[in-house]
Structures are given as C-alpha cells and as structure tokens.
Amino acid sequence: MIQILEYQSVYEEPIIDLILDIQQIEFKVPITLEDQPDLLIIPEFYCKNAGNFWVATTIDGTLVGTIALIDIGNNMGAIRKMFVHQDYRGKAFGVASRLLSTLTKHCDLHNIDRLYLGTNPRLQAAMRFYEKNGFAQVPVEELPIEFPRMAVDSVFYQKNLN
C-alpha cells in the first residue's frame, strides 16, 4: 500500500537520491544536485504561499515518488519534481496518479486554476502521462513570465483546472 504525505525533513536525502538516480542513471539527463539547489531547501522553496511538496511512500516508509507545486502567482502553479521509482510506475500501484490527484485537490483548495510544467523529451512515458491527464503542450513563448524554467526542460505543458 502507498501513502501520500506532505514533505518531512526525514525524506530530504531519500528525495535527492530518488530524483538524481532517475535523472542521471535511468534517463541520462545531464543534471546534478548543484543544478537543483531547491532540493536542499524544500520547505523554503516549495512550501510557501499555496505551494507544497508531497512524497509517496510504502507503509514501511520507503520513498517511491515525489511531486511539488510552486505557487507562481495569479492563480497559477508550476508542477515540479514529479518522479516515481521505476518499480512503482504504472496502474498497478497508481503512484503517479495519486500524486497528481493530491496536487490538483490542493490547487482546488487554494484557488490555483492553471498549472504549468516543463519536462525533458527523454521522458516519453511522463509526457504520455501528462497528456492522458489533460495537459496540453504549449510553446515556450506562451509560458507565463512567472514560470520557473529548468535548463534541461524543452517540452512544456499547461492545464486549466476549472
């Protein structure tokens, strides 16, 4: 069984390990921890205004997924750090769906009605997941100026929540 929890400091190292392993080893994305200083200051970076950071864990506390929301103002949010351990992907566990559902319910409660995200084209399964969940690709020129871009992202999505 999987549980979705709000960020707790006990998960800081497992979050870094999970994300870097998926980025660097599984998908060969050229990114380091130094490129993502937000991972070292999750409460200060993500958990302000309507933003938040969630983890998916097994009952014994093993971290298997993450998702974050940045409140970028004007009732808009940016999804960041959506990662699921490869052994927990797919419908059997539903980790990605539950993480995204948790985030969108949070958005409903905090009047965020538009979501944006960026991804890397190497993450084809992630792109299919976003599209199945109502996200539409948008050209970089149509991103709001407030959207925090990551250098490794070149595919962008948007979804209206209402």
PDB file of C-alpha atoms in Angstrom:
ATOM      1  CA  MET A   1       0.000   0.000   0.000  1.00  0.00           C
ATOM      2  CA  ILE A   2       1.188   3.514  -0.864  1.00  0.00           C
ATOM      3  CA  GLN A   3       0.587   6.637   1.179  1.00  0.00           C
ATOM      4  CA  ILE A   4       0.925  10.265   0.072  1.00  0.00           C
ATOM      5  CA  LEU A   5       2.385  12.594   2.696  1.00  0.00           C
ATOM      6  CA  GLU A   6       3.442  16.213   2.853  1.00  0.00           C
ATOM      7  CA  TYR A   7       7.187  16.820   2.935  1.00  0.00           C
ATOM      8  CA  GLN A   8       9.029  15.981   6.138  1.00  0.00           C
ATOM      9  CA  SER A   9      12.761  16.570   6.643  1.00  0.00           C
ATOM     10  CA  VAL A  10      13.357  12.849   7.222  1.00  0.00           C
ATOM     11  CA  TYR A  11      12.809  12.429   3.461  1.00  0.00           C
ATOM     12  CA  GLU A  12      15.389  15.009   2.317  1.00  0.00           C
ATOM     13  CA  GLU A  13      18.167  12.508   1.476  1.00  0.00           C
ATOM     14  CA  PRO A  14      15.835   9.847   0.008  1.00  0.00           C
ATOM     15  CA  ILE A  15      14.257  12.551  -2.210  1.00  0.00           C
ATOM     16  CA  ILE A  16      17.660  13.627  -3.523  1.00  0.00           C
ATOM     17  CA  ASP A  17      18.715  10.010  -4.072  1.00  0.00           C
ATOM     18  CA  LEU A  18      15.489   9.077  -5.902  1.00  0.00           C
ATOM     19  CA  ILE A  19      15.465  12.127  -8.156  1.00  0.00           C
ATOM     20  CA  LEU A  20      19.150  12.033  -9.083  1.00  0.00           C
ATOM     21  CA  ASP A  21      19.009   8.288  -9.750  1.00  0.00           C
ATOM     22  CA  ILE A  22      16.056   8.697 -12.117  1.00  0.00           C
ATOM     23  CA  GLN A  23      17.513  11.756 -13.846  1.00  0.00           C
ATOM     24  CA  GLN A  24      21.161  10.744 -14.158  1.00  0.00           C
ATOM     25  CA  ILE A  25      21.190   6.951 -14.276  1.00  0.00           C
ATOM     26  CA  GLU A  26      17.831   5.879 -15.667  1.00  0.00           C
ATOM     27  CA  PHE A  27      17.285   8.672 -18.202  1.00  0.00           C
ATOM     28  CA  LYS A  28      20.826  10.030 -18.661  1.00  0.00           C
ATOM     29  CA  VAL A  29      19.691  13.635 -18.217  1.00  0.00           C
ATOM     30  CA  PRO A  30      22.803  15.799 -17.688  1.00  0.00           C
ATOM     31  CA  ILE A  31      21.777  17.418 -14.411  1.00  0.00           C
ATOM     32  CA  THR A  32      23.378  17.477 -10.965  1.00  0.00           C
ATOM     33  CA  LEU A  33      22.317  18.362  -7.444  1.00  0.00           C
ATOM     34  CA  GLU A  34      24.130  21.676  -7.900  1.00  0.00           C
ATOM     35  CA  ASP A  35      21.751  22.403 -10.803  1.00  0.00           C
ATOM     36  CA  GLN A  36      18.807  21.861  -8.431  1.00  0.00           C
ATOM     37  CA  PRO A  37      19.557  23.761  -5.206  1.00  0.00           C
ATOM     38  CA  ASP A  38      15.819  23.727  -4.447  1.00  0.00           C
ATOM     39  CA  LEU A  39      16.238  20.099  -3.319  1.00  0.00           C
ATOM     40  CA  LEU A  40      18.337  21.303  -0.388  1.00  0.00           C
ATOM     41  CA  ILE A  41      15.758  23.886   0.754  1.00  0.00           C
ATOM     42  CA  ILE A  42      12.417  22.205   0.023  1.00  0.00           C
ATOM     43  CA  PRO A  43      10.387  23.920   2.799  1.00  0.00           C
ATOM     44  CA  GLU A  44      11.677  27.397   1.893  1.00  0.00           C
ATOM     45  CA  PHE A  45      11.422  26.884  -1.862  1.00  0.00           C
ATOM     46  CA  TYR A  46       8.180  24.928  -2.262  1.00  0.00           C
ATOM     47  CA  CYS A  47       6.114  25.156   0.931  1.00  0.00           C
ATOM     48  CA  LYS A  48       5.167  28.821   0.770  1.00  0.00           C
ATOM     49  CA  ASN A  49       2.011  30.595  -0.319  1.00  0.00           C
ATOM     50  CA  ALA A  50      -0.093  27.851  -1.980  1.00  0.00           C
ATOM     51  CA  GLY A  51       2.948  25.737  -2.848  1.00  0.00           C
ATOM     52  CA  ASN A  52       3.731  22.346  -1.336  1.00  0.00           C
ATOM     53  CA  PHE A  53       5.823  19.194  -1.736  1.00  0.00           C
ATOM     54  CA  TRP A  54       4.489  15.644  -1.374  1.00  0.00           C
ATOM     55  CA  VAL A  55       6.101  12.242  -1.160  1.00  0.00           C
ATOM     56  CA  ALA A  56       4.724   8.799  -1.890  1.00  0.00           C
ATOM     57  CA  THR A  57       5.937   6.102   0.468  1.00  0.00           C
ATOM     58  CA  THR A  58       5.309   2.466   1.151  1.00  0.00           C
ATOM     59  CA  ILE A  59       3.801   1.614   4.538  1.00  0.00           C
ATOM     60  CA  ASP A  60       7.304   0.925   5.879  1.00  0.00           C
ATOM     61  CA  GLY A  61       8.369   4.461   4.899  1.00  0.00           C
ATOM     62  CA  THR A  62      10.339   3.725   1.724  1.00  0.00           C
ATOM     63  CA  LEU A  63      10.179   6.732  -0.577  1.00  0.00           C
ATOM     64  CA  VAL A  64       8.831   5.793  -4.034  1.00  0.00           C
ATOM     65  CA  GLY A  65       7.662   9.106  -5.523  1.00  0.00           C
ATOM     66  CA  THR A  66       7.600  12.896  -5.330  1.00  0.00           C
ATOM     67  CA  ILE A  67       5.680  15.864  -6.696  1.00  0.00           C
ATOM     68  CA  ALA A  68       5.900  19.568  -5.939  1.00  0.00           C
ATOM     69  CA  LEU A  69       3.848  22.677  -6.591  1.00  0.00           C
ATOM     70  CA  ILE A  70       5.252  26.179  -6.857  1.00  0.00           C
ATOM     71  CA  ASP A  71       2.743  28.995  -6.437  1.00  0.00           C
ATOM     72  CA  ILE A  72       3.763  31.362  -9.249  1.00  0.00           C
ATOM     73  CA  GLY A  73       1.022  33.911  -8.567  1.00  0.00           C
ATOM     74  CA  ASN A  74      -2.084  34.979 -10.457  1.00  0.00           C
ATOM     75  CA  ASN A  75      -3.851  31.702  -9.552  1.00  0.00           C
ATOM     76  CA  MET A  76      -1.187  29.710 -11.397  1.00  0.00           C
ATOM     77  CA  GLY A  77       1.056  26.888 -10.280  1.00  0.00           C
ATOM     78  CA  ALA A  78       4.112  25.106 -11.630  1.00  0.00           C
ATOM     79  CA  ILE A  79       4.482  21.366 -11.145  1.00  0.00           C
ATOM     80  CA  ARG A  80       7.999  20.289 -10.350  1.00  0.00           C
ATOM     81  CA  LYS A  81       9.829  17.183  -9.205  1.00  0.00           C
ATOM     82  CA  MET A  82       7.298  14.593 -10.401  1.00  0.00           C
ATOM     83  CA  PHE A  83       9.259  11.365 -10.082  1.00  0.00           C
ATOM     84  CA  VAL A  84       8.227   7.771  -9.397  1.00  0.00           C
ATOM     85  CA  HIS A  85      10.640   4.912  -8.747  1.00  0.00           C
ATOM     86  CA  GLN A  86      10.604   2.567 -11.748  1.00  0.00           C
ATOM     87  CA  ASP A  87       9.391  -0.384  -9.643  1.00  0.00           C
ATOM     88  CA  TYR A  88       6.268   1.582  -8.657  1.00  0.00           C
ATOM     89  CA  ARG A  89       5.200   3.004 -12.025  1.00  0.00           C
ATOM     90  CA  GLY A  90       2.028   2.056 -13.837  1.00  0.00           C
ATOM     91  CA  LYS A  91      -1.597   1.418 -12.994  1.00  0.00           C
ATOM     92  CA  ALA A  92      -0.896  -1.439 -10.574  1.00  0.00           C
ATOM     93  CA  PHE A  93       0.403   0.990  -7.947  1.00  0.00           C
ATOM     94  CA  GLY A  94      -1.147   4.232  -9.221  1.00  0.00           C
ATOM     95  CA  VAL A  95       1.567   6.313  -7.562  1.00  0.00           C
ATOM     96  CA  ALA A  96       1.815   8.987 -10.271  1.00  0.00           C
ATOM     97  CA  SER A  97      -1.973   9.333 -10.479  1.00  0.00           C
ATOM     98  CA  ARG A  98      -2.296   9.643  -6.714  1.00  0.00           C
ATOM     99  CA  LEU A  99       0.473  12.230  -6.514  1.00  0.00           C
ATOM    100  CA  LEU A 100      -1.099  14.311  -9.284  1.00  0.00           C
ATOM    101  CA  SER A 101      -4.554  13.958  -7.721  1.00  0.00           C
ATOM    102  CA  THR A 102      -3.212  15.137  -4.365  1.00  0.00           C
ATOM    103  CA  LEU A 103      -1.667  18.172  -6.042  1.00  0.00           C
ATOM    104  CA  THR A 104      -4.797  19.088  -8.022  1.00  0.00           C
ATOM    105  CA  LYS A 105      -7.024  18.753  -4.924  1.00  0.00           C
ATOM    106  CA  HIS A 106      -4.631  21.077  -3.127  1.00  0.00           C
ATOM    107  CA  CYS A 107      -4.935  23.510  -6.057  1.00  0.00           C
ATOM    108  CA  ASP A 108      -8.738  23.448  -5.744  1.00  0.00           C
ATOM    109  CA  LEU A 109      -8.470  24.379  -2.070  1.00  0.00           C
ATOM    110  CA  HIS A 110      -6.023  27.211  -2.785  1.00  0.00           C
ATOM    111  CA  ASN A 111      -7.638  28.783  -5.876  1.00  0.00           C
ATOM    112  CA  ILE A 112      -4.964  27.683  -8.337  1.00  0.00           C
ATOM    113  CA  ASP A 113      -6.802  27.246 -11.606  1.00  0.00           C
ATOM    114  CA  ARG A 114      -3.976  26.842 -14.108  1.00  0.00           C
ATOM    115  CA  LEU A 115      -0.980  24.504 -13.973  1.00  0.00           C
ATOM    116  CA  TYR A 116       2.225  24.520 -15.994  1.00  0.00           C
ATOM    117  CA  LEU A 117       5.132  22.122 -16.151  1.00  0.00           C
ATOM    118  CA  GLY A 118       8.281  21.506 -18.104  1.00  0.00           C
ATOM    119  CA  THR A 119       9.867  18.185 -18.943  1.00  0.00           C
ATOM    120  CA  ASN A 120      12.664  16.669 -20.940  1.00  0.00           C
ATOM    121  CA  PRO A 121      11.829  14.906 -24.225  1.00  0.00           C
ATOM    122  CA  ARG A 122      13.722  11.821 -22.988  1.00  0.00           C
ATOM    123  CA  LEU A 123      10.850  11.255 -20.542  1.00  0.00           C
ATOM    124  CA  GLN A 124       8.353   9.930 -23.098  1.00  0.00           C
ATOM    125  CA  ALA A 125       6.270   7.957 -20.571  1.00  0.00           C
ATOM    126  CA  ALA A 126       5.941  11.078 -18.432  1.00  0.00           C
ATOM    127  CA  MET A 127       4.793  13.059 -21.452  1.00  0.00           C
ATOM    128  CA  ARG A 128       2.135  10.429 -22.227  1.00  0.00           C
ATOM    129  CA  PHE A 129       1.023  10.500 -18.582  1.00  0.00           C
ATOM    130  CA  TYR A 130       0.578  14.296 -18.640  1.00  0.00           C
ATOM    131  CA  GLU A 131      -1.346  14.158 -21.906  1.00  0.00           C
ATOM    132  CA  LYS A 132      -3.636  11.390 -20.604  1.00  0.00           C
ATOM    133  CA  ASN A 133      -4.322  13.615 -17.614  1.00  0.00           C
ATOM    134  CA  GLY A 134      -5.489  16.607 -19.628  1.00  0.00           C
ATOM    135  CA  PHE A 135      -2.279  18.569 -20.056  1.00  0.00           C
ATOM    136  CA  ALA A 136      -1.679  20.132 -23.463  1.00  0.00           C
ATOM    137  CA  GLN A 137       1.706  21.032 -24.907  1.00  0.00           C
ATOM    138  CA  VAL A 138       2.357  24.746 -25.194  1.00  0.00           C
ATOM    139  CA  PRO A 139       5.164  26.573 -26.973  1.00  0.00           C
ATOM    140  CA  VAL A 140       7.752  28.143 -24.700  1.00  0.00           C
ATOM    141  CA  GLU A 141       6.620  31.586 -25.875  1.00  0.00           C
ATOM    142  CA  GLU A 142       3.196  31.001 -24.288  1.00  0.00           C
ATOM    143  CA  LEU A 143       4.526  30.244 -20.817  1.00  0.00           C
ATOM    144  CA  PRO A 144       3.768  32.916 -18.236  1.00  0.00           C
ATOM    145  CA  ILE A 145       6.748  35.068 -17.371  1.00  0.00           C
ATOM    146  CA  GLU A 146       6.470  33.798 -13.768  1.00  0.00           C
ATOM    147  CA  PHE A 147       7.084  30.178 -14.816  1.00  0.00           C
ATOM    148  CA  PRO A 148      10.419  28.936 -13.408  1.00  0.00           C
ATOM    149  CA  ARG A 149      12.179  27.158 -16.275  1.00  0.00           C
ATOM    150  CA  MET A 150      14.771  24.442 -15.780  1.00  0.00           C
ATOM    151  CA  ALA A 151      17.627  24.377 -18.298  1.00  0.00           C
ATOM    152  CA  VAL A 152      17.086  20.679 -19.134  1.00  0.00           C
ATOM    153  CA  ASP A 153      13.379  21.147 -19.962  1.00  0.00           C
ATOM    154  CA  SER A 154      12.333  21.823 -23.541  1.00  0.00           C
ATOM    155  CA  VAL A 155       8.760  20.466 -23.629  1.00  0.00           C
ATOM    156  CA  PHE A 156       6.093  22.407 -21.750  1.00  0.00           C
ATOM    157  CA  TYR A 157       2.513  21.678 -20.734  1.00  0.00           C
ATOM    158  CA  GLN A 158      -0.466  23.587 -19.419  1.00  0.00           C
ATOM    159  CA  LYS A 159      -3.773  22.554 -17.907  1.00  0.00           C
ATOM    160  CA  ASN A 160      -6.788  24.595 -16.844  1.00  0.00           C
ATOM    161  CA  LEU A 161      -8.350  23.184 -13.690  1.00  0.00           C
ATOM    162  CA  ASN A 162     -11.818  24.735 -13.920  1.00  0.00           C
TER     163      ASN A 162
END
